[in-house]
mmCIF file of C-alpha atoms in Angstrom:
data_model
loop_
_atom_site.group_PDB
_atom_site.id
_atom_site.type_symbol
_atom_site.label_atom_id
_atom_site.label_comp_id
_atom_site.label_asym_id
_atom_site.label_seq_id
_atom_site.Cartn_x
_atom_site.Cartn_y
_atom_site.Cartn_z
ATOM 1 C CA MET S 21 10.101 30.788 -15.726
ATOM 2 C CA GLY S 22 7.201 31.468 -17.924
ATOM 3 C CA CYS S 23 4.474 29.058 -18.876
ATOM 4 C CA THR S 24 6.477 26.011 -18.730
ATOM 5 C CA ALA S 25 5.122 22.361 -18.391
ATOM 6 C CA GLU S 26 6.331 22.504 -14.760
ATOM 7 C CA ARG S 27 4.336 25.713 -14.097
ATOM 8 C CA VAL S 28 1.235 24.202 -15.586
ATOM 9 C CA ALA S 29 1.648 21.065 -13.664
ATOM 10 C CA ALA S 30 2.166 23.205 -10.411
ATOM 11 C CA ALA S 31 -0.926 25.095 -11.431
ATOM 12 C CA LEU S 32 -2.969 21.827 -11.735
ATOM 13 C CA ARG S 33 -1.695 20.574 -8.338
ATOM 14 C CA ASP S 34 -2.988 23.899 -6.767
ATOM 15 C CA ALA S 35 -6.351 23.353 -8.615
ATOM 16 C CA ALA S 36 -6.601 20.022 -7.082
ATOM 17 C CA ALA S 37 -6.064 21.512 -3.616
ATOM 18 C CA VAL S 38 -8.758 24.123 -4.290
ATOM 19 C CA ILE S 39 -11.224 21.525 -5.499
ATOM 20 C CA ALA S 40 -10.583 19.329 -2.478
ATOM 21 C CA GLU S 41 -11.061 22.238 -0.247
ATOM 22 C CA HIS S 42 -14.391 23.092 -1.897
ATOM 23 C CA ARG S 43 -15.605 19.638 -2.276
ATOM 24 C CA ASP S 44 -18.380 19.729 0.203
ATOM 25 C CA GLU S 45 -19.479 23.176 -1.188
ATOM 26 C CA LEU S 46 -19.892 21.607 -4.610
ATOM 27 C CA VAL S 47 -21.665 18.592 -3.180
ATOM 28 C CA ARG S 48 -24.207 20.807 -1.517
ATOM 29 C CA LEU S 49 -24.760 22.802 -4.503
ATOM 30 C CA ASP S 50 -25.332 19.740 -6.672
ATOM 31 C CA ARG S 51 -27.386 18.084 -4.076
ATOM 32 C CA ALA S 52 -30.011 21.041 -4.477
ATOM 33 C CA ILE S 53 -30.353 20.671 -8.359
ATOM 34 C CA GLY S 54 -28.502 17.428 -9.462
ATOM 35 C CA ASP S 55 -27.080 14.201 -8.387
ATOM 36 C CA GLY S 56 -25.184 15.403 -5.436
ATOM 37 C CA ASP S 57 -21.841 13.815 -6.748
ATOM 38 C CA HIS S 58 -20.223 16.907 -8.562
ATOM 39 C CA GLY S 59 -17.883 17.742 -5.647
ATOM 40 C CA GLU S 60 -16.780 14.270 -4.917
ATOM 41 C CA ASN S 61 -16.223 13.479 -8.798
ATOM 42 C CA MET S 62 -14.227 16.617 -9.393
ATOM 43 C CA ARG S 63 -12.059 15.794 -6.179
ATOM 44 C CA ARG S 64 -11.358 12.423 -7.549
ATOM 45 C CA GLY S 65 -10.514 13.545 -10.929
ATOM 46 C CA PHE S 66 -8.001 16.252 -9.759
ATOM 47 C CA THR S 67 -6.493 13.800 -7.190
ATOM 48 C CA ALA S 68 -6.034 11.412 -10.152
ATOM 49 C CA ILE S 69 -4.265 14.062 -12.150
ATOM 50 C CA VAL S 70 -1.853 14.834 -9.309
ATOM 51 C CA SER S 71 -1.167 11.051 -9.116
ATOM 52 C CA LYS S 72 -0.247 10.941 -12.668
ATOM 53 C CA LEU S 73 1.996 14.080 -12.395
ATOM 54 C CA ASP S 74 3.612 12.339 -9.456
ATOM 55 C CA SER S 75 4.603 9.589 -11.758
ATOM 56 C CA SER S 76 5.810 11.687 -14.707
ATOM 57 C CA THR S 77 5.532 15.223 -16.019
ATOM 58 C CA PRO S 78 5.166 15.725 -19.652
ATOM 59 C CA ASP S 79 7.548 18.011 -21.327
ATOM 60 C CA THR S 80 5.256 20.741 -22.679
ATOM 61 C CA PRO S 81 2.343 22.878 -21.442
ATOM 62 C CA ALA S 82 0.084 21.129 -23.978
ATOM 63 C CA ALA S 83 1.051 17.783 -22.998
ATOM 64 C CA VAL S 84 0.487 18.476 -19.407
ATOM 65 C CA LEU S 85 -3.061 19.622 -20.201
ATOM 66 C CA LYS S 86 -3.605 16.653 -22.488
ATOM 67 C CA LEU S 87 -2.825 14.313 -19.550
ATOM 68 C CA ALA S 88 -5.208 16.277 -17.456
ATOM 69 C CA ALA S 89 -7.915 15.741 -20.062
ATOM 70 C CA THR S 90 -7.516 12.039 -20.415
ATOM 71 C CA THR S 91 -7.501 11.596 -16.660
ATOM 72 C CA LEU S 92 -10.674 13.529 -16.071
ATOM 73 C CA ILE S 93 -12.335 11.852 -18.894
ATOM 74 C CA SER S 94 -11.367 8.329 -17.407
ATOM 75 C CA THR S 95 -11.974 9.185 -13.782
ATOM 76 C CA VAL S 96 -14.830 11.702 -13.530
ATOM 77 C CA GLY S 97 -18.300 10.559 -13.399
ATOM 78 C CA GLY S 98 -21.400 12.310 -14.810
ATOM 79 C CA ALA S 99 -21.299 15.149 -17.282
ATOM 80 C CA ALA S 100 -18.206 16.663 -15.663
ATOM 81 C CA GLY S 101 -15.624 14.218 -16.896
ATOM 82 C CA PRO S 102 -16.517 14.565 -20.614
ATOM 83 C CA LEU S 103 -17.064 18.370 -20.261
ATOM 84 C CA TYR S 104 -13.953 19.153 -18.487
ATOM 85 C CA GLY S 105 -12.034 16.660 -20.232
ATOM 86 C CA THR S 106 -13.082 18.043 -23.714
ATOM 87 C CA ALA S 107 -12.278 21.642 -22.371
ATOM 88 C CA PHE S 108 -8.712 20.671 -21.440
ATOM 89 C CA LEU S 109 -8.161 18.623 -24.528
ATOM 90 C CA ARG S 110 -9.319 21.572 -27.026
ATOM 91 C CA ALA S 111 -7.071 23.936 -24.707
ATOM 92 C CA ALA S 112 -4.105 21.588 -25.240
ATOM 93 C CA GLY S 113 -4.714 21.600 -28.860
ATOM 94 C CA ALA S 114 -4.875 25.208 -29.168
ATOM 95 C CA LEU S 115 -1.405 25.791 -27.445
ATOM 96 C CA PRO S 116 1.683 26.267 -29.709
ATOM 97 C CA ASP S 117 4.670 24.066 -29.503
ATOM 98 C CA GLY S 118 6.900 26.999 -28.688
ATOM 99 C CA GLU S 119 6.626 29.855 -26.291
ATOM 100 C CA VAL S 120 3.126 30.285 -24.630
ATOM 101 C CA THR S 121 1.985 33.812 -24.540
ATOM 102 C CA ALA S 122 -0.893 35.547 -23.078
ATOM 103 C CA ALA S 123 -2.468 35.574 -26.537
ATOM 104 C CA ALA S 124 -1.991 31.642 -26.639
ATOM 105 C CA VAL S 125 -3.480 31.284 -23.170
ATOM 106 C CA THR S 126 -6.541 33.358 -24.462
ATOM 107 C CA GLY S 127 -6.691 31.197 -27.518
ATOM 108 C CA ALA S 128 -6.759 28.027 -25.336
ATOM 109 C CA LEU S 129 -9.436 29.357 -23.060
ATOM 110 C CA ARG S 130 -11.592 30.073 -26.240
ATOM 111 C CA ALA S 131 -10.915 26.606 -27.533
ATOM 112 C CA ALA S 132 -12.035 25.130 -24.216
ATOM 113 C CA LEU S 133 -15.321 27.001 -24.439
ATOM 114 C CA GLY S 134 -15.791 25.736 -27.964
ATOM 115 C CA GLY S 135 -15.307 22.297 -26.747
ATOM 116 C CA VAL S 136 -17.587 22.536 -23.844
ATOM 117 C CA VAL S 137 -20.412 24.017 -26.141
ATOM 118 C CA ALA S 138 -19.886 21.242 -28.745
ATOM 119 C CA ARG S 139 -20.070 18.577 -26.215
ATOM 120 C CA GLY S 140 -22.847 19.852 -23.830
ATOM 121 C CA LYS S 141 -24.899 21.834 -26.560
ATOM 122 C CA ALA S 142 -25.297 24.506 -23.986
ATOM 123 C CA ALA S 143 -25.592 28.307 -24.415
ATOM 124 C CA PRO S 144 -25.189 31.187 -22.094
ATOM 125 C CA GLY S 145 -28.436 31.317 -19.895
ATOM 126 C CA ASP S 146 -28.936 27.704 -19.868
ATOM 127 C CA LYS S 147 -27.663 27.486 -16.196
ATOM 128 C CA THR S 148 -24.407 25.431 -16.817
ATOM 129 C CA MET S 149 -20.660 25.969 -16.689
ATOM 130 C CA VAL S 150 -20.904 27.826 -19.898
ATOM 131 C CA ASP S 151 -22.404 30.833 -17.997
ATOM 132 C CA ALA S 152 -19.100 31.171 -16.173
ATOM 133 C CA LEU S 153 -16.799 30.233 -19.056
ATOM 134 C CA ASP S 154 -18.243 32.301 -21.743
ATOM 135 C CA PRO S 155 -17.921 35.535 -19.882
ATOM 136 C CA ALA S 156 -14.424 34.554 -18.685
ATOM 137 C CA VAL S 157 -13.162 34.042 -22.385
ATOM 138 C CA ARG S 158 -14.683 37.313 -23.547
ATOM 139 C CA ALA S 159 -12.914 39.048 -20.442
ATOM 140 C CA ALA S 160 -9.579 37.208 -21.392
ATOM 141 C CA GLU S 161 -10.058 38.490 -24.996
ATOM 142 C CA GLU S 162 -10.440 42.133 -23.786
ATOM 143 C CA SER S 163 -7.378 41.982 -21.504
ATOM 144 C CA THR S 164 -4.110 43.320 -22.842
ATOM 145 C CA GLY S 165 -2.072 42.105 -20.001
ATOM 146 C CA ASP S 166 0.320 39.278 -19.312
ATOM 147 C CA ILE S 167 -0.785 35.672 -18.717
ATOM 148 C CA ALA S 168 -1.519 36.418 -15.096
ATOM 149 C CA GLU S 169 -3.618 39.415 -15.884
ATOM 150 C CA VAL S 170 -5.534 37.607 -18.569
ATOM 151 C CA LEU S 171 -6.310 34.871 -16.164
ATOM 152 C CA ALA S 172 -7.124 37.259 -13.419
ATOM 153 C CA ALA S 173 -9.833 38.868 -15.761
ATOM 154 C CA ALA S 174 -11.079 35.668 -16.753
ATOM 155 C CA ALA S 175 -11.522 34.503 -13.252
ATOM 156 C CA ALA S 176 -13.382 37.679 -12.169
ATOM 157 C CA ALA S 177 -15.711 37.269 -15.145
ATOM 158 C CA ALA S 178 -16.193 33.614 -14.244
ATOM 159 C CA GLU S 179 -17.181 34.303 -10.683
ATOM 160 C CA ALA S 180 -19.697 37.036 -11.675
ATOM 161 C CA GLY S 181 -21.043 34.535 -14.409
ATOM 162 C CA ALA S 182 -21.448 31.908 -11.902
ATOM 163 C CA GLU S 183 -23.543 34.109 -9.663
ATOM 164 C CA THR S 184 -25.981 34.981 -12.666
ATOM 165 C CA THR S 185 -27.001 31.513 -12.686
ATOM 166 C CA VAL S 186 -28.840 31.686 -9.375
ATOM 167 C CA PRO S 187 -32.160 32.961 -10.635
ATOM 168 C CA LEU S 188 -32.190 31.028 -13.924
ATOM 169 C CA VAL S 189 -34.235 28.000 -14.657
ATOM 170 C CA ALA S 190 -32.019 25.352 -15.956
ATOM 171 C CA ARG S 191 -32.434 24.062 -19.555
ATOM 172 C CA LYS S 192 -29.634 21.474 -19.783
ATOM 173 C CA GLY S 193 -28.552 18.504 -17.628
ATOM 174 C CA ARG S 194 -30.188 16.854 -14.696
ATOM 175 C CA ALA S 195 -31.240 20.253 -13.209
ATOM 176 C CA SER S 196 -33.556 20.885 -16.195
ATOM 177 C CA TYR S 197 -35.682 18.167 -14.976
ATOM 178 C CA LEU S 198 -36.611 20.224 -11.933
ATOM 179 C CA GLY S 199 -38.026 23.152 -14.311
ATOM 180 C CA GLU S 200 -38.922 26.260 -12.179
ATOM 181 C CA ARG S 201 -37.589 24.532 -8.968
ATOM 182 C CA SER S 202 -34.076 24.831 -10.359
ATOM 183 C CA ALA S 203 -34.270 28.777 -9.961
ATOM 184 C CA GLY S 204 -32.666 30.172 -6.807
ATOM 185 C CA HIS S 205 -29.582 27.817 -6.765
ATOM 186 C CA LEU S 206 -26.136 28.336 -7.874
ATOM 187 C CA ASP S 207 -24.955 25.913 -10.704
ATOM 188 C CA PRO S 208 -22.389 23.622 -9.388
ATOM 189 C CA GLY S 209 -20.713 23.455 -13.005
ATOM 190 C CA ALA S 210 -20.322 27.160 -13.065
ATOM 191 C CA ARG S 211 -19.024 27.252 -9.537
ATOM 192 C CA SER S 212 -16.296 24.796 -10.200
ATOM 193 C CA THR S 213 -15.247 26.499 -13.328
ATOM 194 C CA ALA S 214 -14.978 29.803 -11.504
ATOM 195 C CA LEU S 215 -12.938 28.044 -8.681
ATOM 196 C CA LEU S 216 -10.648 26.587 -11.351
ATOM 197 C CA LEU S 217 -9.993 29.823 -13.131
ATOM 198 C CA ARG S 218 -9.401 31.591 -9.897
ATOM 199 C CA SER S 219 -6.868 28.874 -8.825
ATOM 200 C CA PHE S 220 -5.091 29.164 -12.164
ATOM 201 C CA ALA S 221 -5.016 33.049 -11.948
ATOM 202 C CA ASP S 222 -3.567 32.784 -8.356
ATOM 203 C CA SER S 223 -1.022 30.216 -9.571
ATOM 204 C CA ALA S 224 0.024 32.507 -12.528
ATOM 205 C CA ARG S 225 0.854 35.189 -9.948
ATOM 206 C CA GLU S 226 3.150 33.134 -7.768
ATOM 207 C CA PRO S 227 6.878 33.912 -7.709
ATOM 208 C CA GLY S 228 8.676 32.291 -10.859
ATOM 209 C CA ALA S 229 5.434 31.987 -12.757
#
């Protein structure tokens, strides 16, 4: 079946279920160093994506990602809406009109990272989602496998990258207001990035993907 619009839509539905499952964990992480709303905001945003997909599924992978982007921007509060929305929008813009290959998926991940960096002005080490997404992109670029293998490599790197945020002192966002007190906590944005990439990797391995 390949990377069709239907497969991308199914992956977003799977991701919505994962975000809902981890909603309380993300709330707890964000409560420690932020506003405490990241989990609920993300759940609301991905629930809205599923609702839009229930009404109509766009006919290309890029169009599905663009729908996700605009939905997140309009429904997710805080920094997460603009950041994730920009990531999905840049990824959509990087996908070709024709066949979506592993190289195209890697390019979409690179574009997503570029969008997040441009929007949030964060760099690796700032204790943000970039600490998960940057190593994920580098791992994807080093992979020589198919789409599922590229996403699996990205997910593993994102999970490891998210863990590196624990000892860091936040330099961006609400957490930066805490200064040294932000150390010792996992960044919620990095965690949600890792959750999404792992979900996408799992979806890509499903029969028919």
